[in-house]
Short mmCIF file of C-alpha atoms in Angstrom, two decimals:
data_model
loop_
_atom_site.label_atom_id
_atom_site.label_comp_id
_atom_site.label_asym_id
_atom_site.label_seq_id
_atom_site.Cartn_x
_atom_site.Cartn_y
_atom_site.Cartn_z
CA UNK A 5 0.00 0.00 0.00
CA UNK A 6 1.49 3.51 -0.68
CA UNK A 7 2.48 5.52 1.76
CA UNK A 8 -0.17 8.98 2.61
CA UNK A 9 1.28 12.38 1.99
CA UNK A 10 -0.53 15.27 4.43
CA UNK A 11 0.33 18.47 5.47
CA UNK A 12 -2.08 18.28 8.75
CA UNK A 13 -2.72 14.99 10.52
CA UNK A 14 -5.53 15.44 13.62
CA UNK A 15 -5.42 12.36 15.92
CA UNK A 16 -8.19 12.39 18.09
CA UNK A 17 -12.18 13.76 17.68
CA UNK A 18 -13.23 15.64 21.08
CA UNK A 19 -13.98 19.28 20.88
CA UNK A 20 -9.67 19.86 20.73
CA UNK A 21 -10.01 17.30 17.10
CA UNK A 22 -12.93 18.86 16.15
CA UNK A 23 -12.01 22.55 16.73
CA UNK A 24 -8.41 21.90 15.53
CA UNK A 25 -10.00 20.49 12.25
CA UNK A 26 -12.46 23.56 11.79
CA UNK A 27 -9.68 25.86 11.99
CA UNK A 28 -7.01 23.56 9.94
CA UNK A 29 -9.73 23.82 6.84
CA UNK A 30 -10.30 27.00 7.38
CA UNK A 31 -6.66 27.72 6.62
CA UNK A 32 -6.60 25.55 3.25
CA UNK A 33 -4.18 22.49 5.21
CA UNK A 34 -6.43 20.25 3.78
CA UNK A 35 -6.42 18.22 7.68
CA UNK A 36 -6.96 14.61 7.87
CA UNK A 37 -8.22 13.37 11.07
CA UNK A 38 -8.55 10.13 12.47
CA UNK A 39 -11.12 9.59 15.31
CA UNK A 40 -10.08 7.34 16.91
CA UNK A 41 -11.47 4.17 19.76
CA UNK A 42 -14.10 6.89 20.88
CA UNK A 43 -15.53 8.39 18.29
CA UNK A 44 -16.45 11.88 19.57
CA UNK A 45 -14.76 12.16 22.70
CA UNK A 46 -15.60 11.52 26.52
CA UNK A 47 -18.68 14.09 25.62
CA UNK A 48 -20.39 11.55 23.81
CA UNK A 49 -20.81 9.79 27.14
CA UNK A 50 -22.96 12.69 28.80
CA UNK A 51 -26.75 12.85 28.31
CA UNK A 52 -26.55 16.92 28.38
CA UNK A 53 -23.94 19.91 28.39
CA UNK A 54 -25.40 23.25 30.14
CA UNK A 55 -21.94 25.02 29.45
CA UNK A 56 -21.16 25.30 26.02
CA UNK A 57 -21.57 28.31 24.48
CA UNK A 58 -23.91 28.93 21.57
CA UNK A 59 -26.32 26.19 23.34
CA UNK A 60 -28.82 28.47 25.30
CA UNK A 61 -31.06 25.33 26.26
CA UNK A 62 -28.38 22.72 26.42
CA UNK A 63 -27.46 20.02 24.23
CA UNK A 64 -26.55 16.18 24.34
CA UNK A 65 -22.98 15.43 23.80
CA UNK A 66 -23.18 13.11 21.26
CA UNK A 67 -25.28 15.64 19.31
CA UNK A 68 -22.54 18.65 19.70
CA UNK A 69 -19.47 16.54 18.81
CA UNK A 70 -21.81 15.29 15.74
CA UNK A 71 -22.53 19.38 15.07
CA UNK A 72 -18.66 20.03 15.54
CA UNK A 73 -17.73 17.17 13.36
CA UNK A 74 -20.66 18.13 10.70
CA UNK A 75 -18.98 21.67 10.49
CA UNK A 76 -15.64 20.83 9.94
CA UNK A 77 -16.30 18.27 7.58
CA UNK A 78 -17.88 20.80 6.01
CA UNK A 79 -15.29 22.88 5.75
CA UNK A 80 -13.08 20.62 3.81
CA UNK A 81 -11.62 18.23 6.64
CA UNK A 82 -11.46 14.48 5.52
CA UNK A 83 -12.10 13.02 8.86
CA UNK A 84 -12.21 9.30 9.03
CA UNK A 85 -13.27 6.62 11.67
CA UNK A 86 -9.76 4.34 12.79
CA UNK A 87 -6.94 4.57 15.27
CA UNK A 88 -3.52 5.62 14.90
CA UNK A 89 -1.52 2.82 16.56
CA UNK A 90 2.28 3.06 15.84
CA UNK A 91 4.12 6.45 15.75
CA UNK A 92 7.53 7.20 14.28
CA UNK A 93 8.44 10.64 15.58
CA UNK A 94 12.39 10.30 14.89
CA UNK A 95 12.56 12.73 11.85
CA UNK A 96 10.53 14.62 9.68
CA UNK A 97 8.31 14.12 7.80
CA UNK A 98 6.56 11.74 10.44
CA UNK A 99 5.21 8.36 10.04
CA UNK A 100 2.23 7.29 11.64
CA UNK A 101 0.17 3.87 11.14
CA UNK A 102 -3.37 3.17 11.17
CA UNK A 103 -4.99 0.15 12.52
CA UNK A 104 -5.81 -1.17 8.94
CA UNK A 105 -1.63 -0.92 8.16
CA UNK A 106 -1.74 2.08 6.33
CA UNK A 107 0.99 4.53 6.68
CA UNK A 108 0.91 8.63 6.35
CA UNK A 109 3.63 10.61 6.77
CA UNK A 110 2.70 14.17 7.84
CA UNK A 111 4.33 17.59 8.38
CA UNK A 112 2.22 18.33 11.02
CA UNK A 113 0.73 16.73 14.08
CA UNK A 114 -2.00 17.92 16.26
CA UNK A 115 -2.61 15.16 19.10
CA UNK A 116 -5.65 15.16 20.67
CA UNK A 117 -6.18 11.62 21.79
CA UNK A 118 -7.65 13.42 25.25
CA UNK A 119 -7.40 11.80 28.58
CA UNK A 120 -9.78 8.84 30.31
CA UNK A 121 -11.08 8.79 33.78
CA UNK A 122 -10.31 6.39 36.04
CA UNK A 123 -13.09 3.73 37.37
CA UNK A 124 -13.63 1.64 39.96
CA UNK A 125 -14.40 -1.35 37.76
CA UNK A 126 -17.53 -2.03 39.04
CA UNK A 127 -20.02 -2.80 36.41
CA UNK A 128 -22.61 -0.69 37.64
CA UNK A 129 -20.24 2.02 36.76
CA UNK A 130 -21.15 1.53 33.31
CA UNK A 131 -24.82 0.37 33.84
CA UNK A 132 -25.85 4.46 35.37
CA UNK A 133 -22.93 6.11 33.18
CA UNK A 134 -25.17 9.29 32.36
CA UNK A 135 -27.76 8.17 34.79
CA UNK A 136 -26.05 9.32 37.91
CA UNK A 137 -22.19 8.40 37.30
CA UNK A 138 -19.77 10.97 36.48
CA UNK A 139 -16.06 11.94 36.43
CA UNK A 140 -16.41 15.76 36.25
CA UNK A 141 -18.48 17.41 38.70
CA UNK A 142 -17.94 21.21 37.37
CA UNK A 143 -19.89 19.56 34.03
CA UNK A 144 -22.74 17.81 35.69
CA UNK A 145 -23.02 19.45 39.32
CA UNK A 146 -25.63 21.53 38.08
CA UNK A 147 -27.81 18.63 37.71
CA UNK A 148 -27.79 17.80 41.67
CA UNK A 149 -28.26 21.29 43.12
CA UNK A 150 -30.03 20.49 46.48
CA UNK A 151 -29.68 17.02 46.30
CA UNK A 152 -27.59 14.40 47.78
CA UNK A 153 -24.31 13.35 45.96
CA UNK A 154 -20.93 11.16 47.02
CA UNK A 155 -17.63 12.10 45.98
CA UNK A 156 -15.25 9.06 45.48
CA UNK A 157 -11.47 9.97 46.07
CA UNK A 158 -9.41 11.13 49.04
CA UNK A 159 -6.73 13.26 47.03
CA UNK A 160 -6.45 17.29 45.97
CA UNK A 161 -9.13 16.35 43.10
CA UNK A 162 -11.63 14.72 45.61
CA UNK A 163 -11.47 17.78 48.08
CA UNK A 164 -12.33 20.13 44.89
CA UNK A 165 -14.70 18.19 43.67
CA UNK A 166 -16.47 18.03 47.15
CA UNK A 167 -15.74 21.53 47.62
CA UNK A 168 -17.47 22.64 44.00
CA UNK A 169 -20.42 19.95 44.75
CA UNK A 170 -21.08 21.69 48.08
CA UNK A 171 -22.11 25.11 46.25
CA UNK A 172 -24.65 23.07 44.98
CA UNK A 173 -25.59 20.08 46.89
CA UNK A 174 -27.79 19.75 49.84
CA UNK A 175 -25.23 16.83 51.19
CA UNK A 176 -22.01 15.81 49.97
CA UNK A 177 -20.45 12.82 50.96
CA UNK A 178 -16.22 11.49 50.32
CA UNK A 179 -16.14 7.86 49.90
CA UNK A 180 -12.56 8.03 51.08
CA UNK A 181 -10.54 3.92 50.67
CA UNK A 182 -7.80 4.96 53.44
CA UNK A 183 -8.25 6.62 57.18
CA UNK A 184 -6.89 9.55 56.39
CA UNK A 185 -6.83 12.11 52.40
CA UNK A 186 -4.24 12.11 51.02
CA UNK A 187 -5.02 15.78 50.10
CA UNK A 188 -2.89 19.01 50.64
CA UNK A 189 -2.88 20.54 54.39
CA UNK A 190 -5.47 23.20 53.49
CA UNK A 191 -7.89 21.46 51.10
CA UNK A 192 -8.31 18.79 53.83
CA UNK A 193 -9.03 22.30 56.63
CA UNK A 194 -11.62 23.54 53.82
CA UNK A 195 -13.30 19.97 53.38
CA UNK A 196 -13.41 19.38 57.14
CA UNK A 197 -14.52 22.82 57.77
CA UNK A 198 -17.56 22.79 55.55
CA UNK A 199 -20.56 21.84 56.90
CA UNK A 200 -21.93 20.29 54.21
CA UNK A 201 -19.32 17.93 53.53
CA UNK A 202 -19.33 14.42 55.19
CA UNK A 203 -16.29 12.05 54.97
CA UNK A 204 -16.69 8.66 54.99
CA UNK A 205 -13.02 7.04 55.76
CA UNK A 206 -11.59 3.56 55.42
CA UNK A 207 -15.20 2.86 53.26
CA UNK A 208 -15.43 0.71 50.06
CA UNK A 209 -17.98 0.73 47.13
CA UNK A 210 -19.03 -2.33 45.77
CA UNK A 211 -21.93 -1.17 44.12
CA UNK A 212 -24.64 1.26 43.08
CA UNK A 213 -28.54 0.63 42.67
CA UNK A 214 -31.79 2.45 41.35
CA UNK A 215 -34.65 2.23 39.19
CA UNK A 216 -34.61 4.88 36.94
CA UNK A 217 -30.63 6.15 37.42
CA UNK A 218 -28.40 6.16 41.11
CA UNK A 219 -30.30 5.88 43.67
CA UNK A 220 -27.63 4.47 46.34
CA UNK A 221 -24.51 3.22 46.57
CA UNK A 222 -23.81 -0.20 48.10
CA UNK A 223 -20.59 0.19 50.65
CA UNK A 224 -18.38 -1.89 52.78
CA UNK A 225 -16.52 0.10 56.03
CA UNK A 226 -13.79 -1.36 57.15
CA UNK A 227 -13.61 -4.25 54.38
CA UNK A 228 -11.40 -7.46 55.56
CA UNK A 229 -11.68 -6.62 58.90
CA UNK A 230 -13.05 -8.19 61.67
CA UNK A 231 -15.67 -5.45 62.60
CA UNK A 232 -16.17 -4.98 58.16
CA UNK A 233 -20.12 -3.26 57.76
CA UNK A 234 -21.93 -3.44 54.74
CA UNK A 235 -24.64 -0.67 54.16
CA UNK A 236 -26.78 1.06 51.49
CA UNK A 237 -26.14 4.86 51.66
CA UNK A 238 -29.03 6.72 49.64
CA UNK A 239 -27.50 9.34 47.21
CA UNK A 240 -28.29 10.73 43.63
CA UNK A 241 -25.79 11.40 41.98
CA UNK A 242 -21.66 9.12 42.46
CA UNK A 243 -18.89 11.24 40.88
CA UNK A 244 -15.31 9.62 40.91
CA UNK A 245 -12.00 12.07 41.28
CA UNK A 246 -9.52 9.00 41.38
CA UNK A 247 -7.38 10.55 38.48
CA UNK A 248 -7.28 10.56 34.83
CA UNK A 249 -5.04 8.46 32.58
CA UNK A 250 -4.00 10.81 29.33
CA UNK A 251 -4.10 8.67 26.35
CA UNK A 252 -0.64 9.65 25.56
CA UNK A 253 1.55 5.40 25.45
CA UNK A 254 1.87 6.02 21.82
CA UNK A 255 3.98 9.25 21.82
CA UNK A 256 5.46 9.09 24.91
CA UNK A 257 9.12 7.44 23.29
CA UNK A 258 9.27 11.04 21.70
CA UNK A 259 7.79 13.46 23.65
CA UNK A 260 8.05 14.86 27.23
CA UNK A 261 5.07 14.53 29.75
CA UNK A 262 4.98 14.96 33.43
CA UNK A 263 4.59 12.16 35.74
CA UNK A 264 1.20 10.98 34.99
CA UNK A 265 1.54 11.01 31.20
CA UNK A 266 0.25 14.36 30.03
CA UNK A 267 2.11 15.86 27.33
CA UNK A 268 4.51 18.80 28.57
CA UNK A 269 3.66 22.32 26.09
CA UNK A 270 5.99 24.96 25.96
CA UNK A 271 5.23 28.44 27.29
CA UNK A 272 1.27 28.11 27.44
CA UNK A 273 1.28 27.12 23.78
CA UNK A 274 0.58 23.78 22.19
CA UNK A 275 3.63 23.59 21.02
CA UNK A 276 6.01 20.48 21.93
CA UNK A 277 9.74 20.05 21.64
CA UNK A 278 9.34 18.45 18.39
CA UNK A 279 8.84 20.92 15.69
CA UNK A 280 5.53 20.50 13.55
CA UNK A 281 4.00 18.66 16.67
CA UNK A 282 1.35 20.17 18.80
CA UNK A 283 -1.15 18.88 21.85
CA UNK A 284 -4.41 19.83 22.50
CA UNK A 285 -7.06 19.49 24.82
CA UNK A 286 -6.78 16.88 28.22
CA UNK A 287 -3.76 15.05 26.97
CA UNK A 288 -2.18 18.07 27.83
CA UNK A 289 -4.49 19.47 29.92
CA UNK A 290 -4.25 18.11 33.71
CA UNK A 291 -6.40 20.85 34.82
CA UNK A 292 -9.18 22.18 33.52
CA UNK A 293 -10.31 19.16 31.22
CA UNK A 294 -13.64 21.04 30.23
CA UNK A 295 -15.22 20.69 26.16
CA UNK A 296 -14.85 25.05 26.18
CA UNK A 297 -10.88 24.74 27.14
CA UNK A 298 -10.57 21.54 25.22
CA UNK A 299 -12.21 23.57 22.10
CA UNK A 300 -10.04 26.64 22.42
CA UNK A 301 -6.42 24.21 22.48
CA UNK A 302 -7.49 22.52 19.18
CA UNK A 303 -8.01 26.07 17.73
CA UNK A 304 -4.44 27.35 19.22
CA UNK A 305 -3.19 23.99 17.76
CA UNK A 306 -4.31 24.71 14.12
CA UNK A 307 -3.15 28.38 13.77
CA UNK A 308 0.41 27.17 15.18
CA UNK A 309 0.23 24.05 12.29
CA UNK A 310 -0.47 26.67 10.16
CA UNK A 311 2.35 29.15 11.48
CA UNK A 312 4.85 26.42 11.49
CA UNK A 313 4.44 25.09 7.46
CA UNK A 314 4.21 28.98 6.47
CA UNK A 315 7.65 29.22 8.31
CA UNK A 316 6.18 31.75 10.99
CA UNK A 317 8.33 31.55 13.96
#
């Protein structure tokens, strides 16, 4: 099979894929983009998003990463479904592989394979996803203002997840695996400090239960031990703040990330230390990780592509 030519190559199809491809069209690079395992992004896995702009009345996420991907096909960008599962980022031009064996080499490289949250691994994890069960409380908090929710996590994340959910809940509880967070000296003083905030320590969850979405969580305190309980523990909505993994293995032989795996971006750009390469949205991201930021990379991405093969310092 011959080997691709392209000037723009777009690996990944969140809002930073999307975006990046809008604004790669735009600027006549003729991107292709492949979508990789998850076609859409981690979007396409909520049932609404309140904070987009441009949707006054919400939207579902499967139906704005279809609008985003409608628009910049549109616009020129050959987007295709596959995964890009070998990368050879020694020299230029670069050679990446699809899962079907074919080969492109490309001049540019936007990566925005995002980043996955972590799970318990229970399968009612994946039974309420969208009914209940999420990783991001500043995205779906708004849906449990006054009600009861339970933060999974004993780390920095946990606390300001808790913290965020407590502006909006009527109880918030930390499922919390050790005796003690792990957090920083004064997120643990804010959490313990706020009244509305409840931590549950050396406590398990080994399941979740409800008719029509959560309606409880099935726990274990003290599990192995002689004096182990088992208990239901009514809440509506389960978010888990154990961490992310960025979806970063394949490039990680060529470029620098930090110790979790997100890619390292130089001077607030999405530049990387490889020329022609650039990072957008959560894989580089181990902050913010919302659709708006996310968006905005992929379009910082592009114009820098487009800097870069114009010779634009």
């Amino acid at each position: 099979m011959e080997r691709e030519h392209v000037k723009c190559l777009i690996i990944g199809s969140g809002p930073a894929g999307y975006t990046a491809a809008i604004y790669a069209s735009r600027a006549n690079l003729q991107p292709v983009e492949y979508c990789g395992l998850l076609i859409g992004g981690q979007l396409t896995q909520t049932t609404e998003v309140e904070n987009f702009p441009g949707y006054p009345d919400g939207v579902d996420g499967n139906q704005m990463m279809l609008d985003l991907r409608t628009q910049a096909e549109r616009l020129g960008a050959d987007i295709r479904d596959g995964e890009i599962v070998k990368a050879d980022l020694s020299a230029q031009p670069y050679v990446l592989t699809t899962d079907n064996g074919h080969e492109i080499e490309a001049d540019t490289i936007i990566i925005a394979t995002g980043a996955s949250a972590k799970y318990l691994g229970l399968d009612d994890e994946k039974k309420y996803s969208g009914q209940g069960v999420s990783a991001c409380a500043t995205c779906d908090g708004f849906f449990y203002r006054k009600r009861t929710v339970a933060v999974v996590g004993g780390g920095d994340t946990a606390c300001e997840e808790a913290l965020y959910l407590a502006g909006l809940a009527k109880k918030v509880y930390m499922i919390v695996r050790k005796p003690y967070l792990r957090a920083s000296d004064v997120m643990q003083r804010r959490v313990m400090e706020n009244e509305k905030i409840e931590v549950l320590f050396e406590h398990n969850t080994v399941g979740l239960y409800g008719e029509n979405g959560v309606e409880g969580a099935h726990l274990v305190r003290r599990k192995g031990e002689p004096d182990e309980e088992y208990y239901d523990l009514p809440i509506d909505g389960f978010f888990l703040a154990i961490g992310h993994k960025p979806n970063s293995d394949l490039f990680r032989p060529w470029l620098a990330t930090d110790e979790t795996g997100y890619i390292l971006t130089i001077d607030g750009t999405p530049r990387t230390a490889l020329p022609g390469v650039f990072a957008a949205g959560d894989v580089a991201d181990p902050h913010y990780r919302q659709a708006i930021t996310a968006a905005a990379s992929g379009c910082k991405a592009a114009i820098e592509a487009d800097r870069y093969l114009r010779g634009i310092s």
